[in-house]
Short mmCIF file of C-alpha atoms and ligand atoms in Angstrom, two decimals:
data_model
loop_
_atom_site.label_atom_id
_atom_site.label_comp_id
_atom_site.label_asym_id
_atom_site.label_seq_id
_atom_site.Cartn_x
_atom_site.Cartn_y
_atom_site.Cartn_z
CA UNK A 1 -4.43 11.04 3.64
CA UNK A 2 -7.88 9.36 4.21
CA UNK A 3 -10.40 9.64 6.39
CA UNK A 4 -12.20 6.64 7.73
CA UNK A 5 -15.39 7.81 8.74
CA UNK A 6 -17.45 5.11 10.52
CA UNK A 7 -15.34 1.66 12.18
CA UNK A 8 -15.98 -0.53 15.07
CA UNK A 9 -12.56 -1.18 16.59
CA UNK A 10 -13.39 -2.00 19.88
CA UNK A 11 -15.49 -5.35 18.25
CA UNK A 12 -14.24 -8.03 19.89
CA UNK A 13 -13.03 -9.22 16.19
CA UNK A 14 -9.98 -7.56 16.59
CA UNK A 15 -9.07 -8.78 20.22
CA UNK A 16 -6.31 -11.05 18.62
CA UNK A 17 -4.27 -8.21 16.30
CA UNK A 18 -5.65 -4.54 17.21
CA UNK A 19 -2.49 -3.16 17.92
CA UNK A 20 -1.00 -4.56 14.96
CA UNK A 21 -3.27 -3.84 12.72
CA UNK A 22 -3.85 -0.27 13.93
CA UNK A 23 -0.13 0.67 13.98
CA UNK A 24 -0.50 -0.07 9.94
CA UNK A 25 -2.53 2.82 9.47
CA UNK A 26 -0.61 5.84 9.54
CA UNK A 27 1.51 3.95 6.77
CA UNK A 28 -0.87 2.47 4.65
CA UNK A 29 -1.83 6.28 4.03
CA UNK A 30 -4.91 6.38 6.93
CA UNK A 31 -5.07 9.48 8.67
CA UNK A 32 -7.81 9.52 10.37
CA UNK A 33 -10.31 7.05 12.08
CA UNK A 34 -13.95 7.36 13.53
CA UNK A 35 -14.93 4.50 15.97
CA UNK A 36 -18.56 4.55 15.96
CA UNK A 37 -20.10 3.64 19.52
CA UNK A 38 -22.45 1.07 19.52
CA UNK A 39 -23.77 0.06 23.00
CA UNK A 40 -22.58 1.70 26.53
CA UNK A 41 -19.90 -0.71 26.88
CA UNK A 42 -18.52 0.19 23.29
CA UNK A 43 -18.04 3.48 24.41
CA UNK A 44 -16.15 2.41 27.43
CA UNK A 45 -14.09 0.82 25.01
CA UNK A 46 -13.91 3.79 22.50
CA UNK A 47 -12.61 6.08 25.43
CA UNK A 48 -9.74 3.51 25.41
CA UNK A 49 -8.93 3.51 21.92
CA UNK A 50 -8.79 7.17 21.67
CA UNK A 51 -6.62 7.71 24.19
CA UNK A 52 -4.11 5.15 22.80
CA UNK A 53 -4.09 6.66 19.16
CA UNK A 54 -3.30 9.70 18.46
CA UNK A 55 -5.62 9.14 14.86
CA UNK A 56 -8.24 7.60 16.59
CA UNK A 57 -11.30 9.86 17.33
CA UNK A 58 -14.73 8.45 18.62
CA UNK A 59 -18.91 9.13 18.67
CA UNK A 60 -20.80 7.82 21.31
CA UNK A 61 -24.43 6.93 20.68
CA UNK A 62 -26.71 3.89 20.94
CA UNK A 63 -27.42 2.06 18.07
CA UNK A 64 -30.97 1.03 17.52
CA UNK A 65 -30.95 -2.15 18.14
CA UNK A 66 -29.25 -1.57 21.35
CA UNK A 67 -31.84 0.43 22.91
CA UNK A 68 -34.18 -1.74 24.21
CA UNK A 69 -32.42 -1.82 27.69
CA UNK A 70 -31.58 2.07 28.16
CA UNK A 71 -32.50 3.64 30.93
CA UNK A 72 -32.66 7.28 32.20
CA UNK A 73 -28.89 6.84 34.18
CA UNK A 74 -27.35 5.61 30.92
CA UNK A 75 -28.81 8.13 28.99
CA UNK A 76 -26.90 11.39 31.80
CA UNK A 77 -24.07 8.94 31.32
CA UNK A 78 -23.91 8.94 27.26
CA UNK A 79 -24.44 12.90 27.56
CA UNK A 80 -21.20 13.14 29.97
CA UNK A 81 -19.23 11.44 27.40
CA UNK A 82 -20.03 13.45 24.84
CA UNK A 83 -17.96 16.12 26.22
CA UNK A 84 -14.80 14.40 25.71
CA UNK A 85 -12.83 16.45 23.24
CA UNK A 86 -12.28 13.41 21.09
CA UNK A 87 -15.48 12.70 20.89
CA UNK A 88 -16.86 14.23 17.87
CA UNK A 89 -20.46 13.14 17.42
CA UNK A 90 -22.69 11.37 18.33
CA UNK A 91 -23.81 7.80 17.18
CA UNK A 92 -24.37 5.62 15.93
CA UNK A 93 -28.19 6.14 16.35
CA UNK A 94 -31.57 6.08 13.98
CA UNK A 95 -33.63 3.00 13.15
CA UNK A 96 -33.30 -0.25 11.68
CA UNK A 97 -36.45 -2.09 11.03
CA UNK A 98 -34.41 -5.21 9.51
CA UNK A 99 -33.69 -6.85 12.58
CA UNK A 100 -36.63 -7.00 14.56
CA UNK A 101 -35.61 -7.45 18.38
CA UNK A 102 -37.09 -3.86 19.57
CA UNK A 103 -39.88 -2.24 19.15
CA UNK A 104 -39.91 0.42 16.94
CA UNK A 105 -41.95 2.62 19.02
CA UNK A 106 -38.39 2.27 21.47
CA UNK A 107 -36.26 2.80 18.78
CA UNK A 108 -37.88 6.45 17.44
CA UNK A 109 -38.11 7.35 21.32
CA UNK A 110 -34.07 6.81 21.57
CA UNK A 111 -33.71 7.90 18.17
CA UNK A 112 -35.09 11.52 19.17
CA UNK A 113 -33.71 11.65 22.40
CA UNK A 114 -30.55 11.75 20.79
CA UNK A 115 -30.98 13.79 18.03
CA UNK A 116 -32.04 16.45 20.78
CA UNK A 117 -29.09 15.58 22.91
CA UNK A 118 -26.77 16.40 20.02
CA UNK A 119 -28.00 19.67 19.55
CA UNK A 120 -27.88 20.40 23.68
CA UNK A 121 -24.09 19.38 22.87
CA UNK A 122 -23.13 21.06 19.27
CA UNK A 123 -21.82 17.55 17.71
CA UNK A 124 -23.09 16.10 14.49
CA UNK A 125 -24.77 12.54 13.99
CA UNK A 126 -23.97 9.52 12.55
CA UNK A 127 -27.35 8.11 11.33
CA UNK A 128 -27.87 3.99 11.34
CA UNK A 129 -30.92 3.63 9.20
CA UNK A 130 -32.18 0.30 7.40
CA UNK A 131 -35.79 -0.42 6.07
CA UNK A 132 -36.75 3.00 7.62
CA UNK A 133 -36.15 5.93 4.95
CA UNK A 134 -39.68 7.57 5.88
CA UNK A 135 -39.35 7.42 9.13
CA UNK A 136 -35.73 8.38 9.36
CA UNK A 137 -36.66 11.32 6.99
CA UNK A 138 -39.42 12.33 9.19
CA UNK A 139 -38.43 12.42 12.41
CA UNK A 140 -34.82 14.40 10.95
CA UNK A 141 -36.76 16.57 9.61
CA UNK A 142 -39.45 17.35 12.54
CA UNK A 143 -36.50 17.94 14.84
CA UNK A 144 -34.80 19.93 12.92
CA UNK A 145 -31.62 17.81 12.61
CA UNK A 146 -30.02 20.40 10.07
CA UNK A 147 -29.05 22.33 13.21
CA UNK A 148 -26.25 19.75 14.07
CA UNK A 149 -25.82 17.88 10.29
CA UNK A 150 -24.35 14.78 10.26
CA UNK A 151 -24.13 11.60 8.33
CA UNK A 152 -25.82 9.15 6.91
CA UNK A 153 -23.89 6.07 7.44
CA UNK A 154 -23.71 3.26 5.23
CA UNK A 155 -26.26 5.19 3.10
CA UNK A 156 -27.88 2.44 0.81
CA UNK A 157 -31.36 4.01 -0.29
CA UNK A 158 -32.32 5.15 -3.82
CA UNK A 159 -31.33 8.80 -5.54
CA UNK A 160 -34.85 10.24 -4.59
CA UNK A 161 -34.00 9.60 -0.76
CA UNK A 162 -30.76 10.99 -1.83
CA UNK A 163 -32.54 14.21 -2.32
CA UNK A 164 -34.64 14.31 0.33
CA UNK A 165 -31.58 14.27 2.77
CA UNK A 166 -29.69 16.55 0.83
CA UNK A 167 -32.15 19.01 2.15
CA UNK A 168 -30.96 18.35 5.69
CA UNK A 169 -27.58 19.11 5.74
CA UNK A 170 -26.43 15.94 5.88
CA UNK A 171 -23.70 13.62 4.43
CA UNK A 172 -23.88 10.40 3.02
CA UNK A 173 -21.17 7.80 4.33
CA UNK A 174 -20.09 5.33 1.20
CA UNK A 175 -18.78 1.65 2.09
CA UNK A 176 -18.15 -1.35 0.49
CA UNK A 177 -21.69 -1.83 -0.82
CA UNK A 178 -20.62 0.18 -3.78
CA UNK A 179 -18.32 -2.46 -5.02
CA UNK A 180 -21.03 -4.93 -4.99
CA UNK A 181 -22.30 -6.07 -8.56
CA UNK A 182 -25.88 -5.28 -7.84
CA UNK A 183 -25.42 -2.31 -6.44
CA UNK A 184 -27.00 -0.15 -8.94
CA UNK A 185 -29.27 1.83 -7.43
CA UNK A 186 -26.41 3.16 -5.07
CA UNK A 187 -24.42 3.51 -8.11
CA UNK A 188 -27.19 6.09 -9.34
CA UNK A 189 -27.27 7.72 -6.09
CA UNK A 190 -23.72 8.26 -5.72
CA UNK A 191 -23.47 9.51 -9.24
CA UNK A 192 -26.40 12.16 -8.12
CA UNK A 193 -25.15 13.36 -4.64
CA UNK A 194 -22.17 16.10 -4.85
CA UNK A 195 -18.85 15.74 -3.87
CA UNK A 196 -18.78 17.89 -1.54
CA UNK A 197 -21.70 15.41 0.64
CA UNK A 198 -19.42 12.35 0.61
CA UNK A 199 -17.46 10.33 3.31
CA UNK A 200 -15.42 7.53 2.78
CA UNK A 201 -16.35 4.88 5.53
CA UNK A 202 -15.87 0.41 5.78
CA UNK A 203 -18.30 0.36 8.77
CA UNK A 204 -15.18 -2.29 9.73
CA UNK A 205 -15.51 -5.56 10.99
CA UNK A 206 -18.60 -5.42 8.52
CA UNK A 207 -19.42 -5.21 4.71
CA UNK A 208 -15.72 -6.11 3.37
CA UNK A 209 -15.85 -4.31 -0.49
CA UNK A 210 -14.98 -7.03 -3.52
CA UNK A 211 -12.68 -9.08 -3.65
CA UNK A 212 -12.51 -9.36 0.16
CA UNK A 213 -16.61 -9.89 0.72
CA UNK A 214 -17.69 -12.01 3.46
CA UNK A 215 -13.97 -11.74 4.68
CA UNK A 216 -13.85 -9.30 8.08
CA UNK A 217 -13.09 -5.73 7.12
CA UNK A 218 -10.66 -3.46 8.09
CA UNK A 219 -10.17 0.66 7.26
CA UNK A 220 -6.67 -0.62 4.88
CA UNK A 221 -9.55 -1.87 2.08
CA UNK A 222 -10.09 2.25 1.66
CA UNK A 223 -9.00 1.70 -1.45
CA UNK A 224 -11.58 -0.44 -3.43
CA UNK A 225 -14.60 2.18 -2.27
CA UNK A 226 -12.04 5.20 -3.42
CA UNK A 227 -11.56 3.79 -6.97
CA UNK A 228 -15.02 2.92 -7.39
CA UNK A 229 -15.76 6.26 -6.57
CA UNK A 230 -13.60 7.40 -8.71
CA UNK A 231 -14.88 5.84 -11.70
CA UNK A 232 -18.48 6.97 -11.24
CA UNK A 233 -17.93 10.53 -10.72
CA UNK A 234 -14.91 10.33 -13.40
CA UNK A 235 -12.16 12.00 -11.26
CA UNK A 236 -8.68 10.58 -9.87
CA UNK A 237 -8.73 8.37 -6.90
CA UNK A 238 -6.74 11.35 -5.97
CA UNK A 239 -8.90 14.03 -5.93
CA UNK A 240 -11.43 11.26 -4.13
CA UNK A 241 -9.38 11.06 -0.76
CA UNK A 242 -8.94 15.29 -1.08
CA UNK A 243 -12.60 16.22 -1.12
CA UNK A 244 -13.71 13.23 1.04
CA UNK A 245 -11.06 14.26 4.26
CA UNK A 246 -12.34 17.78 3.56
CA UNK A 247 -15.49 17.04 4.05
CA UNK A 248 -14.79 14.74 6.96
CA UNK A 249 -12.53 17.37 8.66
CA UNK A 250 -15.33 19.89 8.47
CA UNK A 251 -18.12 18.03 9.43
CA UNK A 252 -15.99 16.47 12.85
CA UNK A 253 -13.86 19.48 13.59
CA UNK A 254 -10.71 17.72 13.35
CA UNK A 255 -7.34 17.95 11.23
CA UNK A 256 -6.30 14.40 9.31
CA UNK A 257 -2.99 13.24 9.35
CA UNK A 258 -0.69 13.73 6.38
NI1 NI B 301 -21.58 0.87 12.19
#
């Protein structure tokens, strides 16, 4: 079955149908589900959603843009959650320089922080990073973030950045971006990384694959990302969704469904 790697089901989005839509999975072939964590009070959320499904597994981390408000007592508090056994890394965290509400200088500060605090608690990352390759790459690399691995989420840089990360030991989290028509470049960079480095994620409510862009997304559009997989590394859709939950059950320490 597959593995959905990076979602945001506690989003207030899904209010209306959660429990409708999330009693689909199982039978629409999904067999496992990371909620990323967001801000503290997505986490409080998360601990809800992984009690109620048995599929459901979390991470709990501060997004960039959501650090500009942490403090010392939040920062104990994300640690103690982290030792949930169904929490199974932590994130989302890194840097986005797109949106430009806090400071950078905050943002690295958190960033490392939490790089450190995954080591101090053996989980892997899930790495936000947009408009900041270099410093991403940098800061990875001068705290050693190989110990832990992890993933690049979303991962929408070029082949040559590809490369660089390879070196880390991380993955590389594919979403619906790679259905998009001018998508090349992650085309080429997809065709370059291995197998063996790839996780199948929808980053759900957000970047809905073709034909549903723009529409909100959910973990049952899988499919689309799979078979465009598929057809640039010239396997089965098949053999996609085997190596992918592999890789996703090694890097998280947990057993998919199915
Ligand atoms: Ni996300």
């Amino acid at each position: 079955m597959i593995f959905e790697t990076h979602a945001h089901y506690d989003d207030a989005i899904f209010d209306h149908d959660r429990e409708e839509l999330l009693c689909t999975m199982e039978k629409q072939g999904i067999g496992a589900i990371v909620n990323a964590g967001s801000s503290l009070d997505s986490i409080v959320r998360i601990r809800e959603l992984i009690h109620q499904y048995s599929f459901m597994y979390g991470a709990a981390g501060i997004h960039p843009c959501d650090t500009g408000t942490l403090t010392e007592e939040h920062f104990l508090w994300l640690k103690e959650q982290c030792k949930h056994e169904k929490i199974v890394a932590v994130g989302e965290i890194g840097l986005d320089y797109y949106w430009k509400e806090t400071d950078p200088a905050i943002q690295k500060m958190w960033f490392e922080r939490q790089l450190l605090m995954a080591q101090e608690v053996s989980l892997p990352v899930i790495i936000h990073s947009r408009e900041a390759a270099k410093d991403t790459l940098d800061i990875m690399k001068s705290l050693h973030a190989e110990k832990t691995g992890g993933v690049i989420h979303c991962f929408s840089y070029s082949r040559e950045m590809a490369r660089e990360f390879l070196e880390l030991n991380v993955s590389f989290g594919i979403g619906g971006v790679i259905t998009f028509p001018n998508a090349r470049k992650l085309k080429e960079a997809v065709d370059y990384i291995p197998m063996d480095r790839l996780l199948l994620e929808t980053d759900s409510p957000y970047l809905s694959p073709v034909p549903y862009r723009g529409k909100r997304n959910s973990s049952l559009n899988l499919p689309f990302i799979i078979d465009k997989i598929a057809e640039i590394k010239g396997i089965s859709s098949e053999k996609v969704i085997e190596i992918t939950t592999d890789n996703a059950e090694k890097l998280f320490k947990v057993r998919c469904k199915g």
